[in-house]
Amino acid sequence: MMSEGGGLCLSEGGELQRLVEDQQPAQSEPEPGSKMSPRELFQDEGGEDIDADEQDDEDDDGEDDSGTDVLSNEEKPCTHLQRAEPFGSGGLPHVFQTSHLVFYERFKAYQDYMLGDCKPSEVKDFTADYLEKVVEPCDWQALWHTDVFDVLIEVVDVDYKELRAKVELVLPLQCEARGCDLTEEAMKTLLEATMNKVPLQELHAVYDESGDFDQTALALEHLRFFYKHIWRQWDEEDEDDEFDYFVRCVEPRLRLYYDILEDRVPAGLVEEYHSVLQRCSQTFREFSSLRNGLSSDSESELDNVSMVEGLRMYEQMETLKRKLRIIENPLLRYVLGYRMNCGQLSCSAKGERPGGGRVVHVVSSSSSVQLLHGLMMEKLLPLYSGKEFEVQFHSDPSVAVSSCYEGDVVIICPGHYTVTNSISIADSIQVEGYGLPDEIVIEKRNKGDTFVETTAPDVKISNLKFIQHDAIEGIMCVRQGKLEMENCVLQCETTGVIVRTSAQLIMNMCDLYGSKGAGVEIYPGSVCSLVGNGIHHCKEGILIKDFADALDVLPQITMVNNVIHNNEGYGVILVKPDARGAEGQPADAQSTGGEVEEEHKEGGAMEAEGGATEGEGGPAAAEAGSDCDVPTIVVEESPAEVQPSLVPPEFTEGNDAIKRELVATSVTKRRLQKSRMKELGAMQADENLLSQEMFVSIHGNQFRRNGMGSFGTFLY
């Protein structure tokens, strides 16, 4: 039985010998120091292969994902790997195709055969042990592949501990160079300079139909992929060396790699990740160089300065590493990866039209006299009959929007429109449907980060239905400025409406459903007004994000008369650091993946105490401490007429729970802000920040049949 990622299948305890003894009880022990090939491990004393049926009994489906399971020579006498395209112009031998492995093949190879439950400090030893079991020690050919050349060599010995192979040139020389000329003498000189040893990661086993070198080729691929995409220079220097390296680091990084490969991560987040990784690597190299240059017994002024600089680099590196861990963790990436690409705009504003005037863009898939007459009488003549207006006709809504300048209007007539690109609105315009939302449908095909993205100071969208397919981020994202939506239908697939930091959303009388994430994501520092909406059949109804950075402030939130129902998780969920994180102690969110604490269950009894709705007299105020001013928090009380007696109380009592939690969290945040400013000696410069009002108006909302309750908190 072979690994799905290509490697010998070990028993649960990880002992190769135990597997051999279970299948071959009468097999004689190999001589000390001798090494058995992977094929010999599955042969009995008489040289006969173990019956393949015994192997298949352990697998219900009788198949292996990697296609490299070892069966008898009579059934499968040849390789199970494909032949890869040759390097260069094709004059060199073919190599094995191993770069096509899927997620679960690599996952199983690293978890079961290569790394197991090793600690970071044990990675190299476990890797060497894995390679020693599966890589042929000598007498196989490979291509030595670098950025400069490809050359055919023969492996004569392998140093598993050093991850290097001793090689010799295959004569006559078979080589392809890029940007230079290489002769046989030059290659021999190069090998002599390296003592004829080259890194195993740079070797690609030459294709062989016998199947004897399948495991060698796969092991080299796993090694190469691991050190290129998984391993970090600082991993083995982690102060906490008692954790499972595979669980903490390998699995999340491997998942991120394939999520990026399969376009499941926004392009801006991918760019940010690579940027942070590059900065962290550069900082680590500088820190290591500085650390190595310090003398342990020196007390010179220069060394003291270097130590201070080293501490600064160390803190900077820890901050970057924390950002990397957030992006690498699938759950934390979803709830915390908000800074990424938040300032990156897909298009720039045009401003006013150079020749002056404004244009009404009419979008229609098919026009009739009756439609044009109604449009003229109801819209164009009453509202846009001035001399400054002219009319242009389009058949594609995205083309109409991209043609707009500041102050233009887009009127979309009934019809079903399909767009393939994201719609970016950078100028203050108005987009409205002429008719009912279900009659005017804009459907997006093809993959992309968002469906509709706005960055303009004032955008209005009304009477439209949006259907999202294959998006990575959200159906609508307000990155900057203000978006006002009214009477729209949003049929989501990934995330719903996203309100970024410093952006403003006014969403009235809309229907949002189908999101695999949150229906509405509200980020720190934003302004969000939700009135009379239906948010249902999403994973979470509304997600409010609060973060570890003390300078992040909670958003200004208005939620009135919304019906939030039939969501898989909570109706409203608040993301915030746990108590340890609030006091400046690191919370191990990576190992736990976060924790959800339920604040209010539907139909449950709500605690009467602890309201603190006016910013005083409750636990929130007590938590602030005597040395910290309590911030002014404006909470708009719910008028009696908003909660009719026909609505059962258990459907509306979640409103108070949300207000209590937001107020308490805001007070804690202000206390941390003031404490940090005092430590930095910059209290006066941030008085305006600390004196800001937090506005909360939450009443009249109904929470029905949400899977986990009306309101909860996610602790990280």
mmCIF file of N, CA and C in Angstrom, residues 120-121 123-124 226-239 245 249 253 273 276-289 291-292 317-318 321 324 328:
data_model
loop_
_atom_site.group_PDB
_atom_site.id
_atom_site.type_symbol
_atom_site.label_atom_id
_atom_site.label_comp_id
_atom_site.label_asym_id
_atom_site.label_seq_id
_atom_site.Cartn_x
_atom_site.Cartn_y
_atom_site.Cartn_z
ATOM 1 N N PRO A 120 9.066 21.624 15.268
ATOM 2 C CA PRO A 120 9.860 22.386 14.288
ATOM 3 C C PRO A 120 11.339 22.024 14.305
ATOM 4 N N SER A 121 11.890 21.786 15.484
ATOM 5 C CA SER A 121 13.315 21.454 15.571
ATOM 6 C C SER A 121 13.625 20.057 15.039
ATOM 7 N N VAL A 123 12.175 18.774 12.176
ATOM 8 C CA VAL A 123 11.772 18.671 10.777
ATOM 9 C C VAL A 123 12.880 18.069 9.920
ATOM 10 N N LYS A 124 14.094 18.533 10.076
ATOM 11 C CA LYS A 124 15.184 18.048 9.230
ATOM 12 C C LYS A 124 15.467 16.574 9.484
ATOM 13 N N PHE A 226 8.119 21.350 -0.415
ATOM 14 C CA PHE A 226 8.135 21.721 0.996
ATOM 15 C C PHE A 226 9.034 22.922 1.243
ATOM 16 N N TYR A 227 10.253 22.879 0.709
ATOM 17 C CA TYR A 227 11.183 23.979 0.978
ATOM 18 C C TYR A 227 10.898 25.216 0.134
ATOM 19 N N LYS A 228 10.083 25.089 -0.880
ATOM 20 C CA LYS A 228 9.738 26.259 -1.695
ATOM 21 C C LYS A 228 8.487 26.962 -1.180
ATOM 22 N N HIS A 229 7.509 26.196 -0.704
ATOM 23 C CA HIS A 229 6.209 26.788 -0.375
ATOM 24 C C HIS A 229 5.799 26.655 1.087
ATOM 25 N N ILE A 230 6.407 25.764 1.840
ATOM 26 C CA ILE A 230 5.951 25.511 3.207
ATOM 27 C C ILE A 230 6.938 26.015 4.246
ATOM 28 N N TRP A 231 8.181 25.628 4.131
ATOM 29 C CA TRP A 231 9.189 25.920 5.149
ATOM 30 C C TRP A 231 9.542 27.398 5.161
ATOM 31 N N ARG A 232 9.689 27.946 6.369
ATOM 32 C CA ARG A 232 10.152 29.317 6.548
ATOM 33 C C ARG A 232 11.470 29.298 7.315
ATOM 34 N N GLN A 233 12.328 30.246 7.013
ATOM 35 C CA GLN A 233 13.651 30.275 7.642
ATOM 36 C C GLN A 233 13.560 30.360 9.160
ATOM 37 N N TRP A 234 12.520 30.980 9.677
ATOM 38 C CA TRP A 234 12.408 31.217 11.108
ATOM 39 C C TRP A 234 11.641 30.119 11.844
ATOM 40 N N ASP A 235 11.173 29.107 11.133
ATOM 41 C CA ASP A 235 10.351 28.093 11.789
ATOM 42 C C ASP A 235 11.088 27.371 12.915
ATOM 43 N N GLU A 236 12.337 26.980 12.667
ATOM 44 C CA GLU A 236 13.053 26.197 13.666
ATOM 45 C C GLU A 236 13.536 27.056 14.833
ATOM 46 N N GLU A 237 13.374 28.385 14.745
ATOM 47 C CA GLU A 237 13.777 29.260 15.838
ATOM 48 C C GLU A 237 12.598 29.677 16.711
ATOM 49 N N ASP A 238 11.454 29.078 16.481
ATOM 50 C CA ASP A 238 10.275 29.417 17.280
ATOM 51 C C ASP A 238 10.520 29.072 18.741
ATOM 52 N N GLU A 239 10.239 30.039 19.613
ATOM 53 C CA GLU A 239 10.472 29.817 21.038
ATOM 54 C C GLU A 239 9.599 28.696 21.588
ATOM 55 N N TYR A 245 4.209 20.540 14.317
ATOM 56 C CA TYR A 245 4.564 21.421 13.202
ATOM 57 C C TYR A 245 3.600 21.257 12.031
ATOM 58 N N CYS A 249 1.667 24.649 11.132
ATOM 59 C CA CYS A 249 2.257 25.370 9.995
ATOM 60 C C CYS A 249 1.984 24.726 8.637
ATOM 61 N N ARG A 253 -0.588 26.345 5.542
ATOM 62 C CA ARG A 253 0.152 26.885 4.396
ATOM 63 C C ARG A 253 -0.153 26.096 3.127
ATOM 64 N N TYR A 273 -0.128 38.996 0.937
ATOM 65 C CA TYR A 273 0.554 37.863 1.571
ATOM 66 C C TYR A 273 1.988 37.738 1.068
ATOM 67 N N VAL A 276 4.065 40.633 2.478
ATOM 68 C CA VAL A 276 4.416 40.466 3.891
ATOM 69 C C VAL A 276 5.463 39.369 4.050
ATOM 70 N N LEU A 277 5.311 38.281 3.282
ATOM 71 C CA LEU A 277 6.282 37.191 3.359
ATOM 72 C C LEU A 277 7.671 37.655 2.932
ATOM 73 N N GLN A 278 7.741 38.448 1.877
ATOM 74 C CA GLN A 278 9.030 38.964 1.421
ATOM 75 C C GLN A 278 9.641 39.903 2.455
ATOM 76 N N ARG A 279 8.834 40.780 3.041
ATOM 77 C CA ARG A 279 9.343 41.697 4.067
ATOM 78 C C ARG A 279 9.815 40.945 5.301
ATOM 79 N N CYS A 280 9.082 39.917 5.673
ATOM 80 C CA CYS A 280 9.466 39.131 6.849
ATOM 81 C C CYS A 280 10.775 38.389 6.594
ATOM 82 N N SER A 281 10.940 37.831 5.409
ATOM 83 C CA SER A 281 12.181 37.135 5.072
ATOM 84 C C SER A 281 13.367 38.091 5.079
ATOM 85 N N GLN A 282 13.163 39.289 4.511
ATOM 86 C CA GLN A 282 14.235 40.280 4.492
ATOM 87 C C GLN A 282 14.596 40.722 5.907
ATOM 88 N N THR A 283 13.585 40.954 6.738
ATOM 89 C CA THR A 283 13.840 41.364 8.123
ATOM 90 C C THR A 283 14.560 40.258 8.890
ATOM 91 N N PHE A 284 14.181 39.010 8.646
ATOM 92 C CA PHE A 284 14.838 37.901 9.339
ATOM 93 C C PHE A 284 16.313 37.799 8.948
ATOM 94 N N ARG A 285 16.608 37.997 7.666
ATOM 95 C CA ARG A 285 18.013 37.947 7.225
ATOM 96 C C ARG A 285 18.814 39.064 7.877
ATOM 97 N N GLU A 286 18.248 40.271 7.920
ATOM 98 C CA GLU A 286 18.949 41.385 8.559
ATOM 99 C C GLU A 286 19.124 41.139 10.057
ATOM 100 N N PHE A 287 18.093 40.603 10.690
ATOM 101 C CA PHE A 287 18.165 40.313 12.121
ATOM 102 C C PHE A 287 19.221 39.242 12.409
ATOM 103 N N SER A 288 19.260 38.205 11.590
ATOM 104 C CA SER A 288 20.242 37.137 11.796
ATOM 105 C C SER A 288 21.654 37.646 11.604
ATOM 106 N N SER A 289 21.847 38.485 10.585
ATOM 107 C CA SER A 289 23.172 39.048 10.349
ATOM 108 C C SER A 289 23.611 39.923 11.517
ATOM 109 N N ARG A 291 22.502 39.745 14.630
ATOM 110 C CA ARG A 291 22.681 38.895 15.805
ATOM 111 C C ARG A 291 24.011 38.154 15.768
ATOM 112 N N ASN A 292 24.384 37.679 14.597
ATOM 113 C CA ASN A 292 25.651 36.953 14.474
ATOM 114 C C ASN A 292 26.855 37.864 14.667
ATOM 115 N N MET A 317 9.538 41.770 13.074
ATOM 116 C CA MET A 317 9.403 40.438 12.502
ATOM 117 C C MET A 317 8.234 39.682 13.138
ATOM 118 N N GLU A 318 8.034 39.825 14.443
ATOM 119 C CA GLU A 318 6.919 39.158 15.106
ATOM 120 C C GLU A 318 5.583 39.691 14.594
ATOM 121 N N LYS A 321 5.089 38.126 11.176
ATOM 122 C CA LYS A 321 4.764 36.703 11.313
ATOM 123 C C LYS A 321 3.315 36.523 11.747
ATOM 124 N N LEU A 324 1.148 36.929 8.753
ATOM 125 C CA LEU A 324 1.206 35.736 7.918
ATOM 126 C C LEU A 324 0.331 34.629 8.485
ATOM 127 N N GLU A 328 -2.744 32.730 6.656
ATOM 128 C CA GLU A 328 -2.595 31.295 6.414
ATOM 129 C C GLU A 328 -3.712 30.482 7.051
#
